[in-house]
XYZ file of N, CA and C in Angstrom:
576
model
N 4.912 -39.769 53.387
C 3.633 -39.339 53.917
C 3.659 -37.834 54.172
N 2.767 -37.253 53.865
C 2.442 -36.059 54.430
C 2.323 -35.237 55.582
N 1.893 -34.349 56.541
C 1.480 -34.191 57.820
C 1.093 -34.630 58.462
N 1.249 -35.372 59.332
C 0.767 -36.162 60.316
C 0.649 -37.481 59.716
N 1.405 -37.778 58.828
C 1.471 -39.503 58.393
C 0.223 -39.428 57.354
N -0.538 -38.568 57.131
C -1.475 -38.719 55.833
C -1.154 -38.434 54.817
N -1.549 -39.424 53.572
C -0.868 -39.340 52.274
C -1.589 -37.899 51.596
N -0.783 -37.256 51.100
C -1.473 -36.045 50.319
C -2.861 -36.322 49.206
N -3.291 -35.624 49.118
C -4.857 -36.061 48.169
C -4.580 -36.095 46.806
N -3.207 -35.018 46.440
C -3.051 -35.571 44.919
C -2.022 -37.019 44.910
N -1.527 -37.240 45.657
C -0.058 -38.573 45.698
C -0.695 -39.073 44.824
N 0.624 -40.174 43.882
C 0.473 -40.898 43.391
C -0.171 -42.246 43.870
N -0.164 -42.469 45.186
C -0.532 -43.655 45.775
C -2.132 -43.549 46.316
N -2.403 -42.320 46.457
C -3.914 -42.196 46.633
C -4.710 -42.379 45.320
N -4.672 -42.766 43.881
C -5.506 -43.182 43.108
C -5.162 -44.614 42.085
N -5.989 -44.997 41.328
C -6.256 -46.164 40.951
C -5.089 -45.887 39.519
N -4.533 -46.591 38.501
C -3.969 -46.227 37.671
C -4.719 -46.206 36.736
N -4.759 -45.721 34.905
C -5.368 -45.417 34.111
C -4.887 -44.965 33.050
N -5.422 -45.460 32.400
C -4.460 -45.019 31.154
C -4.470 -43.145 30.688
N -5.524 -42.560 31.288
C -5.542 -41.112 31.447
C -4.000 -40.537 31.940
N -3.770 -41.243 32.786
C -2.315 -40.772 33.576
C -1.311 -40.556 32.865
N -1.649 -41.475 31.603
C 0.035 -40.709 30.282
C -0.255 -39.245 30.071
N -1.391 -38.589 30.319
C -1.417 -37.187 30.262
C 0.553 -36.298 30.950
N 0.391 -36.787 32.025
C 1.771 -37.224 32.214
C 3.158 -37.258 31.428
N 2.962 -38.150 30.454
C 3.607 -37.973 29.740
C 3.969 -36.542 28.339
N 2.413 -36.638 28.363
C 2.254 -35.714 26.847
C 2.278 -34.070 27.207
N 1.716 -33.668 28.492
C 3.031 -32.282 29.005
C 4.385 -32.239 29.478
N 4.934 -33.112 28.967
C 6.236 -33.198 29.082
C 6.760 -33.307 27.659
N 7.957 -34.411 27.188
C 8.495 -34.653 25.758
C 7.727 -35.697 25.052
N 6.400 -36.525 25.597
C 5.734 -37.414 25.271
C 4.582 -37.009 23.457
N 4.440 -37.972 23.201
C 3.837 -37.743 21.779
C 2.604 -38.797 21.592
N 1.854 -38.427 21.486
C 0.449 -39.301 20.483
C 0.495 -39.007 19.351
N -0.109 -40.648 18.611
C -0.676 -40.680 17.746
C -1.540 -41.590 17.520
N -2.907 -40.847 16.583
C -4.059 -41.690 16.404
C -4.198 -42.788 15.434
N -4.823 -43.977 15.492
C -4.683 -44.662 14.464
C -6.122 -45.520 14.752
N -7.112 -44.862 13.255
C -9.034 -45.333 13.450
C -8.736 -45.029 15.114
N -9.564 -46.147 15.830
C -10.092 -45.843 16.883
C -9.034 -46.102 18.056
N -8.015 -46.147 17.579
C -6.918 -46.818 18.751
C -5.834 -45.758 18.584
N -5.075 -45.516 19.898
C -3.881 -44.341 19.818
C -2.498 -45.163 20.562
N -1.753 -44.596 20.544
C -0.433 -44.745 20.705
C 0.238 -43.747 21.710
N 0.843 -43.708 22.601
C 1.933 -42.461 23.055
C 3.101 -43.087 22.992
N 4.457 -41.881 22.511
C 5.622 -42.497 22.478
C 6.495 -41.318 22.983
N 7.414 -41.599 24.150
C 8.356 -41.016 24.330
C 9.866 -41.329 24.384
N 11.294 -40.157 23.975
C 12.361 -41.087 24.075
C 12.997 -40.258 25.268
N 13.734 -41.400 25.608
C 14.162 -41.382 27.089
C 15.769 -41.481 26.878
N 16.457 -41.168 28.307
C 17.785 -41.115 28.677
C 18.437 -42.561 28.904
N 17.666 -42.818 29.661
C 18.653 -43.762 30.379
C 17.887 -45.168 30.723
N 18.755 -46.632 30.530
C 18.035 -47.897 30.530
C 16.900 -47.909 31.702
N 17.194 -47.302 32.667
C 15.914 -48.071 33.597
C 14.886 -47.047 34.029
N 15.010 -46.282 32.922
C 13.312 -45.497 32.751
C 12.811 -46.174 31.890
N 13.469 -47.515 30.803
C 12.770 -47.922 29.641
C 12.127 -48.752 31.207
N 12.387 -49.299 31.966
C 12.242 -50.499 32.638
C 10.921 -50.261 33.549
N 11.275 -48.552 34.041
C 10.591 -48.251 34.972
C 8.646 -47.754 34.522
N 9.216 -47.238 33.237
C 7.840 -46.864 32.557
C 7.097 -48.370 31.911
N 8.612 -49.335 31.267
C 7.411 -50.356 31.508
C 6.292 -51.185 32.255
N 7.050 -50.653 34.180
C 6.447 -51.093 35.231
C 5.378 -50.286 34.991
N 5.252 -49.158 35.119
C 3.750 -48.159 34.800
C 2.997 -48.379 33.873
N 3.308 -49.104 33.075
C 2.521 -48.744 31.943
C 2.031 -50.941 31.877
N 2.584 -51.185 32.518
C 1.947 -53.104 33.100
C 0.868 -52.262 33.924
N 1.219 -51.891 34.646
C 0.288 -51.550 35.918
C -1.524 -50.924 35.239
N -1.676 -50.435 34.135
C -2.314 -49.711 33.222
C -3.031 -50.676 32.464
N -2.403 -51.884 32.107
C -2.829 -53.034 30.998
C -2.183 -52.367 29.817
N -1.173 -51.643 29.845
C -0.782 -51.553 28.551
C 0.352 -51.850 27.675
N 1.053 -52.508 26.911
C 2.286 -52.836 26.259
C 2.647 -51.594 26.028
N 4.046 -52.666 25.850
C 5.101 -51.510 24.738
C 6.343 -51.833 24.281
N 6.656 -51.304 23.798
C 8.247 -51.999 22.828
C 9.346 -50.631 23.208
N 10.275 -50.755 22.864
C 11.252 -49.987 22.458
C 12.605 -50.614 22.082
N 13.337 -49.287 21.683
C 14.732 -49.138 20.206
C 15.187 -48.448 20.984
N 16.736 -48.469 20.698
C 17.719 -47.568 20.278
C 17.187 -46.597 19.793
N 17.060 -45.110 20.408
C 16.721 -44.121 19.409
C 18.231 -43.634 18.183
N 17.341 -42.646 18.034
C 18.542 -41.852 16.701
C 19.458 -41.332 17.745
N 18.775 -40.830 18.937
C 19.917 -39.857 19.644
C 21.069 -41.279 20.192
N 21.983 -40.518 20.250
C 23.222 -41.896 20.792
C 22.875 -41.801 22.475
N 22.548 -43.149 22.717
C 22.641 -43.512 24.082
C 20.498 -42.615 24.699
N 19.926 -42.958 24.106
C 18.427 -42.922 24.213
C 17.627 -43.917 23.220
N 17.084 -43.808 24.118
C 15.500 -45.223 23.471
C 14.157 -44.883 23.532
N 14.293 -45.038 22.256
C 12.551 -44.932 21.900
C 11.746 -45.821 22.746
N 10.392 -45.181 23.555
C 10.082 -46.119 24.237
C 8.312 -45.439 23.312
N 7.473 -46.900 23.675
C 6.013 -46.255 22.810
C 5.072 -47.443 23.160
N 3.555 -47.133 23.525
C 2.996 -48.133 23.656
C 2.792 -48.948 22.353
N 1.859 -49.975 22.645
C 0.942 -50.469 21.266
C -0.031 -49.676 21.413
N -0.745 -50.090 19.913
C -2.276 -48.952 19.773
C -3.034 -49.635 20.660
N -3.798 -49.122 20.935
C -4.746 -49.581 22.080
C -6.270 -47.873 22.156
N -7.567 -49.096 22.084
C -8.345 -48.484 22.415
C -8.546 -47.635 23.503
N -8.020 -48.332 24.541
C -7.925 -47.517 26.047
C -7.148 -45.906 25.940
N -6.275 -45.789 24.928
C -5.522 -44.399 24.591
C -6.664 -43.568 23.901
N -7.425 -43.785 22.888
C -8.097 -43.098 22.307
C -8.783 -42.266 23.147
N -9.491 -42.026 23.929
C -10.067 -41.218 24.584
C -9.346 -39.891 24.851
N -7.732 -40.379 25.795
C -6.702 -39.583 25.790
C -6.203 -38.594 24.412
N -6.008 -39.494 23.599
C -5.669 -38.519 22.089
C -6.966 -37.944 21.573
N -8.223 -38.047 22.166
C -8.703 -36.959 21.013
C -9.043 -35.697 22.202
N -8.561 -35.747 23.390
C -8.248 -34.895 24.286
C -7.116 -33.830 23.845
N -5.921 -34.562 23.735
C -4.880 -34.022 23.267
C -4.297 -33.852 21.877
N -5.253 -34.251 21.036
C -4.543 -33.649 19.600
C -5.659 -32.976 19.158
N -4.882 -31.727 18.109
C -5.775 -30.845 17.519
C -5.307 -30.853 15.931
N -5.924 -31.760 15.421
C -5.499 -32.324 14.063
C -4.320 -32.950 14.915
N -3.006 -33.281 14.029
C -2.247 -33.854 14.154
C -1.287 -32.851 15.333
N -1.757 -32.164 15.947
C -0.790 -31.545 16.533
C -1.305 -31.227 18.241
N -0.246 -31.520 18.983
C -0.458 -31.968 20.478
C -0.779 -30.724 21.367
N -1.718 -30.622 22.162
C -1.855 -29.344 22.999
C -2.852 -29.749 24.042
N -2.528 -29.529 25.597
C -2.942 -30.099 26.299
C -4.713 -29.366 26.457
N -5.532 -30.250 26.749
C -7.177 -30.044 26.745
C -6.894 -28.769 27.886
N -7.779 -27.852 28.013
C -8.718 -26.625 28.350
C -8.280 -27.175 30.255
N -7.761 -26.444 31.094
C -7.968 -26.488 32.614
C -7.115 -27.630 32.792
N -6.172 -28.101 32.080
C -5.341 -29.702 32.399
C -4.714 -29.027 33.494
N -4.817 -30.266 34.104
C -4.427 -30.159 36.124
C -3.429 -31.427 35.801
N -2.096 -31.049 37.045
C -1.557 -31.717 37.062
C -1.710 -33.316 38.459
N -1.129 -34.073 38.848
C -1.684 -35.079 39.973
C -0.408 -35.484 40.608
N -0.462 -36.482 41.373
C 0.552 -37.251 41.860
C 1.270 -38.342 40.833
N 0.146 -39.014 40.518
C 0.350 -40.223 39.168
C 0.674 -39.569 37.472
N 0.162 -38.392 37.279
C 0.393 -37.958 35.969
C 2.059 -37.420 36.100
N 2.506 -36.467 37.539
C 4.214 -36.058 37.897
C 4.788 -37.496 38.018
N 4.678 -38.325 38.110
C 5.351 -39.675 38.315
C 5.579 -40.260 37.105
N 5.121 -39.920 36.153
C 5.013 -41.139 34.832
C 6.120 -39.584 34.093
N 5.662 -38.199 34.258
C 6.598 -37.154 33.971
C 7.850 -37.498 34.426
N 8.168 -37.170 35.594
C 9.301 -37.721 36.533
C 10.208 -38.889 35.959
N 9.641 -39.821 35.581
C 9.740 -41.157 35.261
C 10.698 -41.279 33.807
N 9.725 -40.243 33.159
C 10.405 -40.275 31.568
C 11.560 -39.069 31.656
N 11.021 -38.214 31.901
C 11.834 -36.590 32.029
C 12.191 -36.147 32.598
N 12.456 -36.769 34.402
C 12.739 -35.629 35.455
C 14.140 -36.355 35.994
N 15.366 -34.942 36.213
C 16.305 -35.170 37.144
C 16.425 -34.584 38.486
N 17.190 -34.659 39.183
C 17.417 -34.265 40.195
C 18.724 -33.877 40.619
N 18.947 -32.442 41.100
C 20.479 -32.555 40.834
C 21.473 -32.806 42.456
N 22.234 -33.778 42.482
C 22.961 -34.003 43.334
C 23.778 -32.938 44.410
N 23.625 -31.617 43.840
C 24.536 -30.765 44.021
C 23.840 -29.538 45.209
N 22.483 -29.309 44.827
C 21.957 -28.554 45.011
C 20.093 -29.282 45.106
N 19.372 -28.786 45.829
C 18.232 -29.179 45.879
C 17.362 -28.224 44.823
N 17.326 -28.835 43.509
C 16.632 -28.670 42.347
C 16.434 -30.279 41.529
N 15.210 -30.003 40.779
C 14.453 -31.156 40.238
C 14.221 -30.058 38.915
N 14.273 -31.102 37.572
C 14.497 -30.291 36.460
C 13.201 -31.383 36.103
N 12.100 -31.220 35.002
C 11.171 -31.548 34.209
C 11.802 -31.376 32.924
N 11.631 -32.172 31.779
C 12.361 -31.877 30.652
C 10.549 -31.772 29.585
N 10.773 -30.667 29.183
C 9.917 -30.084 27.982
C 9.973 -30.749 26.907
N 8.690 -30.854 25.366
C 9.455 -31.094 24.575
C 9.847 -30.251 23.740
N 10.941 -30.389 22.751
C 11.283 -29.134 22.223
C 10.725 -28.302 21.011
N 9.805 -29.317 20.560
C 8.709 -28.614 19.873
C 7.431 -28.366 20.321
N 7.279 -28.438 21.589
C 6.015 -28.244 22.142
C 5.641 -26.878 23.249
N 6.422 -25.876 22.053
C 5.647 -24.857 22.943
C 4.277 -24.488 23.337
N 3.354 -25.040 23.194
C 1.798 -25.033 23.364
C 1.588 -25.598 24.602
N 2.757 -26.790 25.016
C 2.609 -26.949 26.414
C 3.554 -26.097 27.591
N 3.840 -25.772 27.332
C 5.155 -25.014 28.282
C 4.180 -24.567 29.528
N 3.256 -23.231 28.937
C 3.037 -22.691 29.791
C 1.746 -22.960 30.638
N 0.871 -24.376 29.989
C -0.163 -24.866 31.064
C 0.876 -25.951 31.556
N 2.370 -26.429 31.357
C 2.614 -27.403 32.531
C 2.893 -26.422 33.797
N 4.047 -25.184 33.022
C 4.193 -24.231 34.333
C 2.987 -24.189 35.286
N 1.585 -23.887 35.047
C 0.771 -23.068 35.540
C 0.447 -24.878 36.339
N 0.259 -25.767 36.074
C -0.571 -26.929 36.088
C 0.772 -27.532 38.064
N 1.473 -26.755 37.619
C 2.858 -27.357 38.851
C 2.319 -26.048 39.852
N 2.101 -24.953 39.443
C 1.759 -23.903 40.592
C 0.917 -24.041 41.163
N -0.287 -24.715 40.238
C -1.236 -25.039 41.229
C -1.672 -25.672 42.516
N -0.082 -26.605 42.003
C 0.260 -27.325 42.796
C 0.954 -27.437 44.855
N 1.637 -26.128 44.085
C 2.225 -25.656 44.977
C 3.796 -25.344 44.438
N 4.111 -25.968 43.090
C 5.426 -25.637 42.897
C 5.797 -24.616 41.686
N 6.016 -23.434 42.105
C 6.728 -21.989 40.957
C 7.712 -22.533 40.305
N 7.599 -22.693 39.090
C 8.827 -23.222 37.946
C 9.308 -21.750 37.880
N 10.525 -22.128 37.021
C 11.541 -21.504 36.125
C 11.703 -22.116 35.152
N 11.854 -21.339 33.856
C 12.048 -22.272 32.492
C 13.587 -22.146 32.851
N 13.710 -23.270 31.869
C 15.442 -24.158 31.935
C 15.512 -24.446 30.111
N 17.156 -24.136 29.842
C 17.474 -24.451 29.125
C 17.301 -26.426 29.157
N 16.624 -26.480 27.464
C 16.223 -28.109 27.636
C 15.074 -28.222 26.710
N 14.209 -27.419 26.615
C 13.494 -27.077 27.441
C 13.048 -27.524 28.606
N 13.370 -27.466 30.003
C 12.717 -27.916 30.802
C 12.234 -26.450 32.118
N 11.693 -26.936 33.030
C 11.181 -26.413 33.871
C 11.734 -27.090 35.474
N 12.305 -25.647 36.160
C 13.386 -25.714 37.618
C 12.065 -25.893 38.423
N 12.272 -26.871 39.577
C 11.760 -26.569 40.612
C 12.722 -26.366 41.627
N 13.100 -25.762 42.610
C 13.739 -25.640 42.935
C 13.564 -25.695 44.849
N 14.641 -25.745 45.883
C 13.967 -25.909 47.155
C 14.128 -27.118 47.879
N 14.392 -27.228 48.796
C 14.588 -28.717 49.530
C 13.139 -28.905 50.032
N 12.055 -28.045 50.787
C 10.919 -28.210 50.581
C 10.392 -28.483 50.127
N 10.542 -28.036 48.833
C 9.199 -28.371 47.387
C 9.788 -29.313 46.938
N 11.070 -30.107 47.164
C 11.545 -31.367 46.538
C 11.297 -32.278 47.812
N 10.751 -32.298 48.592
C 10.353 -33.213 49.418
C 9.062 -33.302 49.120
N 8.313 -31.928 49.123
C 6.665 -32.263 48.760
C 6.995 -33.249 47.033
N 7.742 -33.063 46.541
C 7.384 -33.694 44.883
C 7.699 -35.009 45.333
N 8.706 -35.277 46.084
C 8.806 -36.957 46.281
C 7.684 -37.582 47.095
N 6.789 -36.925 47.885
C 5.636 -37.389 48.864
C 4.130 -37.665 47.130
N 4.864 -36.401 46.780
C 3.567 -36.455 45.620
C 3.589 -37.628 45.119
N 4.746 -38.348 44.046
C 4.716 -39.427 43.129
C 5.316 -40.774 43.728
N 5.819 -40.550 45.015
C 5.505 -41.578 45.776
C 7.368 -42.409 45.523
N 7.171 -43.462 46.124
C 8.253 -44.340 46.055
C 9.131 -44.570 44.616
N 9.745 -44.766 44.714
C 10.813 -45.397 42.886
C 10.102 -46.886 42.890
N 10.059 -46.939 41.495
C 9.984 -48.348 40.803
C 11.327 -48.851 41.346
N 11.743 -50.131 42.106
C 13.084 -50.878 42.118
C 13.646 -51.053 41.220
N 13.941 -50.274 40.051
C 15.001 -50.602 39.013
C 15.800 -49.085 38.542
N 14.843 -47.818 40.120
C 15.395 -46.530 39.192
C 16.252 -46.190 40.591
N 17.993 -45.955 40.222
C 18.922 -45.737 40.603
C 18.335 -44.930 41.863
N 18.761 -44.797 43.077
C 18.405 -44.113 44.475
C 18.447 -42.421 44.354
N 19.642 -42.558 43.647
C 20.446 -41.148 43.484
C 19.315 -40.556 41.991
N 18.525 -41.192 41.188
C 17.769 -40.336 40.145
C 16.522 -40.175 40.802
N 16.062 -40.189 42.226
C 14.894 -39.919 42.170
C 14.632 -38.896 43.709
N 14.173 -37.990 43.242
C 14.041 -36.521 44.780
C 13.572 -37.620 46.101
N 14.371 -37.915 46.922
C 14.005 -37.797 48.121
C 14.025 -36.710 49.372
């Protein structure tokens, strides 16, 4: 909770879920694609119980999904089914075949959580929270930077590509933002 026990206005727990919220995903290492009137997002991930945890998010949404073994050793392709409910989202975010986040994209509580979820660590050592970029997506780099300041949190680019937040402060405001762990994501991977 926030100041005085009130939940912040962007938290993840102050809005309804939606399939808009993979926005989330797609300024981060996340990917669409369109297919006729139905789209897809697919991202690959680190470790087993983000496949687990994004499948909890993405139930919560009405939406499936499958995943593989990716190519990388020890990551999994994770990706919805096509689904009409995405389309709206992809013709937001693709420009022809190529991904760039829509005009003024703001970041939320629920869109850093599904980020967090797929891409974000936290390091044990030191009070920093890393966002992982994707690595061909320089078109997003610098509206996620700007989209986290608005927020209240000043990145640093990170080898990864990712983006430092850094601060025992601003890693307490990010855990108030996206709210509690799904019960299947390790204590120690998520900013308290």
């Amino acid at each position: 909770m926030g100041l005085r026990g009130q939940l912040p206005i962007f938290a993840a727990a102050s809005a309804d879920p939606g399939p808009g919220d993979l926005a989330g995903l797609l300024i981060g290492p996340g990917q669409v694609i369109r297919m006729g009137g139905t789209a897809r997002v697919s991202i690959v991930v680190d470790a087993p119980w983000r496949v687990h945890a994004l499948d909890d998010e993405l139930r919560r949404r009405d939406l499936t999904m499958q995943w593989e073994p990716s190519t990388v050793e020890g990551h999994f392709g994770v990706r919805t089914s096509y689904s009409g409910m995405l389309a709206p989202l992809s013709a937001r975010w693709l420009r022809g075949a190529v991904k760039a986040p829509p005009a003024g994209f703001l970041l939320d509580g629920v869109r850093l959580r599904l980020w967090f979820t797929a891409a974000g660590t936290v390091s044990p050592d030191s009070p920093e929270l890393m966002l992982r970029l994707g690595a061909n997506d320089e078109q997003c780099w610098t509206p996620a930077a700007r989209a986290l300041a608005v927020l209240g949190f000043p990145v640093e680019a990170a080898r990864g590509p990712a983006l430092r937040i850094s601060g025992r402060r601003r890693i307490r405001r990010f855990a108030e933002l996206i709210g509690e762990p799904s019960p299947v994501v390790p204590l120690t991977a998520w900013p308290a």
